[in-house]
Tab-separated table of C-alpha atoms in Angstrom:
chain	number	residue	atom	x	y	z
A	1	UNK	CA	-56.579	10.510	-11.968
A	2	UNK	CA	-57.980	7.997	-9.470
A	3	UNK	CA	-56.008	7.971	-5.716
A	4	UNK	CA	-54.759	4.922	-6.066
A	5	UNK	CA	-52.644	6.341	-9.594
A	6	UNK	CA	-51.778	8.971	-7.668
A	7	UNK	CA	-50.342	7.470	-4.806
A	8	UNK	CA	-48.050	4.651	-6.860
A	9	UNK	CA	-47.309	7.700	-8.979
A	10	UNK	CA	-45.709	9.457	-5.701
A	11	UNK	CA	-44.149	6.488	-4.236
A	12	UNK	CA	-42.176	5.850	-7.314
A	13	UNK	CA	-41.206	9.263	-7.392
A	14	UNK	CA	-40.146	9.721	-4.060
A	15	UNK	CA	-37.905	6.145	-4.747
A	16	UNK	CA	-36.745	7.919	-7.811
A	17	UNK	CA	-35.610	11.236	-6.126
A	18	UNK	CA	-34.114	8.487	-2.937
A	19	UNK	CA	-32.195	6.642	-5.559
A	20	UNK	CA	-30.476	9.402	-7.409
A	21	UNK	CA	-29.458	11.381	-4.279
A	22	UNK	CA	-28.470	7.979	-2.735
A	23	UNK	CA	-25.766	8.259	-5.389
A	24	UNK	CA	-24.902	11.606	-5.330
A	25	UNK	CA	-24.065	11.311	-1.545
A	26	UNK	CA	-22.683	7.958	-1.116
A	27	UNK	CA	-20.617	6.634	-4.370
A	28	UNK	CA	-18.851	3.382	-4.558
A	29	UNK	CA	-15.924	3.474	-2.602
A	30	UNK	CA	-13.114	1.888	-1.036
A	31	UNK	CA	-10.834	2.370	1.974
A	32	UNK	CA	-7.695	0.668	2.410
A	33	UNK	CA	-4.116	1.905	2.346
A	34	UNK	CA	-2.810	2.088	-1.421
A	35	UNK	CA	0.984	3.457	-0.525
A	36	UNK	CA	1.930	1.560	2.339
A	37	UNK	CA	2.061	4.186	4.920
A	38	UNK	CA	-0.379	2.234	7.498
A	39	UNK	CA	-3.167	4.584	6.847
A	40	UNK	CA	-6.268	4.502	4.983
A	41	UNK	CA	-6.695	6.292	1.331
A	42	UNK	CA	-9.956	6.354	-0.516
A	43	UNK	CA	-10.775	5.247	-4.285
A	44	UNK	CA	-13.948	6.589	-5.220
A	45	UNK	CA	-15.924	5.311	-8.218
A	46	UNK	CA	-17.108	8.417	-10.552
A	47	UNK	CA	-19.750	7.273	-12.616
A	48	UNK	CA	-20.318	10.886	-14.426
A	49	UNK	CA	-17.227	10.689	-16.099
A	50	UNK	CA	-16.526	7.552	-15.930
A	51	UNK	CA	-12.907	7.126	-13.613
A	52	UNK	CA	-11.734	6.223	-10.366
A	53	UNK	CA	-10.812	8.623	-8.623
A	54	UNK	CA	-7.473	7.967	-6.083
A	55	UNK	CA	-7.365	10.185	-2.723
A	56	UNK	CA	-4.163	9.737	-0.250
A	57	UNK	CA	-4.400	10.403	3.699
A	58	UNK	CA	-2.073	12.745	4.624
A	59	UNK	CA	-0.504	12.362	8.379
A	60	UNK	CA	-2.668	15.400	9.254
A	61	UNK	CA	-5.710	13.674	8.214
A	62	UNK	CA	-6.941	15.378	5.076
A	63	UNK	CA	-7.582	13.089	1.856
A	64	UNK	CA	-5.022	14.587	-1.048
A	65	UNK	CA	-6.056	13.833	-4.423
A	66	UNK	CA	-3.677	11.387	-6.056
A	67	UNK	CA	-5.002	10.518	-9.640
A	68	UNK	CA	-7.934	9.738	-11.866
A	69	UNK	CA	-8.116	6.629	-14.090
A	70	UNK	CA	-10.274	6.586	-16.823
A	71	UNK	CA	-12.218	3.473	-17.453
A	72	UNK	CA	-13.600	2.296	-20.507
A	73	UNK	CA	-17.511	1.778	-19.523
A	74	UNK	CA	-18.981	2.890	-16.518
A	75	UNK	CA	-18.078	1.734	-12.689
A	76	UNK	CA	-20.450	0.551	-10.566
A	77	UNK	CA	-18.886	-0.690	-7.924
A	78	UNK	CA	-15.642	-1.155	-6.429
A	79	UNK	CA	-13.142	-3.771	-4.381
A	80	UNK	CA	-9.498	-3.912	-3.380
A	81	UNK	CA	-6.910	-6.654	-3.284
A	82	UNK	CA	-3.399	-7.439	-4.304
A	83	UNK	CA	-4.448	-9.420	-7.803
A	84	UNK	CA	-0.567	-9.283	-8.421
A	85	UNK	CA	0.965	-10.411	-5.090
A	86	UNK	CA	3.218	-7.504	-4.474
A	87	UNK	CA	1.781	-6.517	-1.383
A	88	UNK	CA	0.108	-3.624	-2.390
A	89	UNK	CA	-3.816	-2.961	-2.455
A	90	UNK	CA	-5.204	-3.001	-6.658
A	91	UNK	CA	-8.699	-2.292	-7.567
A	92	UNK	CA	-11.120	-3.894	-9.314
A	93	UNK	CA	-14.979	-2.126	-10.646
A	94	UNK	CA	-17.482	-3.762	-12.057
A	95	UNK	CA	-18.182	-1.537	-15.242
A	96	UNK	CA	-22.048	-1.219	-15.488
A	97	UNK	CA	-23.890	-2.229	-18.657
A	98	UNK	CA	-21.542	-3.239	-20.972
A	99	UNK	CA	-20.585	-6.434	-18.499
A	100	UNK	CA	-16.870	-5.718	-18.244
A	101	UNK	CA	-14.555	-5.619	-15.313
A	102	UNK	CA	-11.653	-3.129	-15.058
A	103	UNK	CA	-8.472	-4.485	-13.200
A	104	UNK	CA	-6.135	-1.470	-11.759
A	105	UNK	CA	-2.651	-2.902	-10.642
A	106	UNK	CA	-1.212	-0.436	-7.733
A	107	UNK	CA	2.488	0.159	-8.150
A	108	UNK	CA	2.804	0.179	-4.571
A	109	UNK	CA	3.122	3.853	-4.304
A	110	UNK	CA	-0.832	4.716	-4.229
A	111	UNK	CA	-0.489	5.142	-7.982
A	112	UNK	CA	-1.811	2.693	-11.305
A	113	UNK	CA	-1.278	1.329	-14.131
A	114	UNK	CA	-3.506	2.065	-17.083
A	115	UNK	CA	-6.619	-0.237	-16.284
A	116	UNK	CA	-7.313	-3.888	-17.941
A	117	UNK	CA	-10.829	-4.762	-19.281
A	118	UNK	CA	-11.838	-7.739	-19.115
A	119	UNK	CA	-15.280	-9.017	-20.351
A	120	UNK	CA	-17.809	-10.888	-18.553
A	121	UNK	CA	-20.633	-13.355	-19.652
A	122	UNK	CA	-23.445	-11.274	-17.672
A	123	UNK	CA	-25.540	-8.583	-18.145
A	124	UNK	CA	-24.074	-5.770	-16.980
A	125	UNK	CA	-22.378	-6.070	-14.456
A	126	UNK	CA	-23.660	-4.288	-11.197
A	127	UNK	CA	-21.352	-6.021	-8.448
A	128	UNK	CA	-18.000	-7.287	-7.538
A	129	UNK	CA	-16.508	-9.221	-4.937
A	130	UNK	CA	-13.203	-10.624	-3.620
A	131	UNK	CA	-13.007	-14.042	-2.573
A	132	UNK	CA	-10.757	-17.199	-2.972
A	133	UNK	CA	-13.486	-19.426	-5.349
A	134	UNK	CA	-11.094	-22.110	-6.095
A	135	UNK	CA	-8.853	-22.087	-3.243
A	136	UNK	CA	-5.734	-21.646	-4.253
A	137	UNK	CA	-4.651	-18.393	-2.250
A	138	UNK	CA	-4.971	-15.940	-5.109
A	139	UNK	CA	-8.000	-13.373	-4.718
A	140	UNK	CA	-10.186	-14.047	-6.783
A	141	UNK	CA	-13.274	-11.377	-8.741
A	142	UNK	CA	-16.920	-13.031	-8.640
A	143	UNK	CA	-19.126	-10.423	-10.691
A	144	UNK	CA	-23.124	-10.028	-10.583
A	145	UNK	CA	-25.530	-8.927	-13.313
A	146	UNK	CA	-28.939	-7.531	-12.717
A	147	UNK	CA	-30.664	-11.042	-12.876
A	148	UNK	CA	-28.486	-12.132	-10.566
A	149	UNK	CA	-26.252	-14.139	-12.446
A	150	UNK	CA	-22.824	-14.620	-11.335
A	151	UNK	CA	-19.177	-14.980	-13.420
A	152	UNK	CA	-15.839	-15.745	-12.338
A	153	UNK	CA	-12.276	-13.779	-12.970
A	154	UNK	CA	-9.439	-16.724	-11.669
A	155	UNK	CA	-6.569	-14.438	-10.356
A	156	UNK	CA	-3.554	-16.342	-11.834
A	157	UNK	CA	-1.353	-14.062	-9.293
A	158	UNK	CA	0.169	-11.944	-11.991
A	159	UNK	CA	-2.119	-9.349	-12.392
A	160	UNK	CA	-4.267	-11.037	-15.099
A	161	UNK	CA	-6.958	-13.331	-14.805
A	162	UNK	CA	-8.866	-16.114	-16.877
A	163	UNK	CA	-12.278	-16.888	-17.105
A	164	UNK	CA	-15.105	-14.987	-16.798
């Protein structure tokens, strides 16, 4: 095997071993507060088994687990905002390769309803965000797919949304 082989062969296999342990250490994740006690709780995307994963903070500090919600694709990625205006934090993922987005509506307590699924014109989606596209006041979900394309979920401000 010539050096040159060699040395593209290591350098993707060093970005390889980079990527996976990238996710191992540092999954999707978001920090806001989920039960209205003024501090910060953690949902964690788990993309072995497909759930998110709810943790409270306790006044002491440590993060209590609160709940898992299975999803029905894979998350990869994660972002908070109150898609029903009730004041509380929900959660949105962007669910990997089948293009779908799953909607959790918080029931102001730091616990869920079962999640909505909502499917996307990309190819799989690999990104979410929260922003106001139309503005109206109501968050709205702008997904990514690999190539970069980008769909729209228009919050109506009830928990459900149109488009996409």
């Amino acid at each position: 095997m010539s050096r040159t082989r060699q040395l593209i062969l290591g350098v993707f296999m060093v970005f390889a071993v980079f990527d996976q342990s990238a996710r191992i250490l540092s999954p999707p994740q978001v920090r806001v507060d989920l039960n209205g006690d003024g501090r910060l709780d953690l949902a964690v995307v788990d993309r072995k088994d497909g759930t998110v994963r709810v943790f409270l903070s306790w006044p002491d500090g440590r993060l209590v687990p609160n709940g898992n919600y299975r999803l029905a694709a894979i998350p990869w990625a994660i972002v908070a905002g109150d898609f029903d205006a009730n004041g509380s934090f929900d959660l949105a993922t962007a669910d990997g390769p089948n293009g779908t987005v799953s909607v959790l509506l918080n029931r102001g307590d730091g616990n869920f309803q079962l999640p909505q699924s909502y499917h996307m014109r990309v190819l799989g989606s690999c990104s979410i965000e929260v922003i106001d596209s139309n503005a109206d006041g109501k968050p709205d979900l702008v997904v990514s797919d690999i190539r970069g394309y980008r769909s729209v979920l228009v919050d109506r401000g009830d928990g459900t949304f149109s488009g996409g």
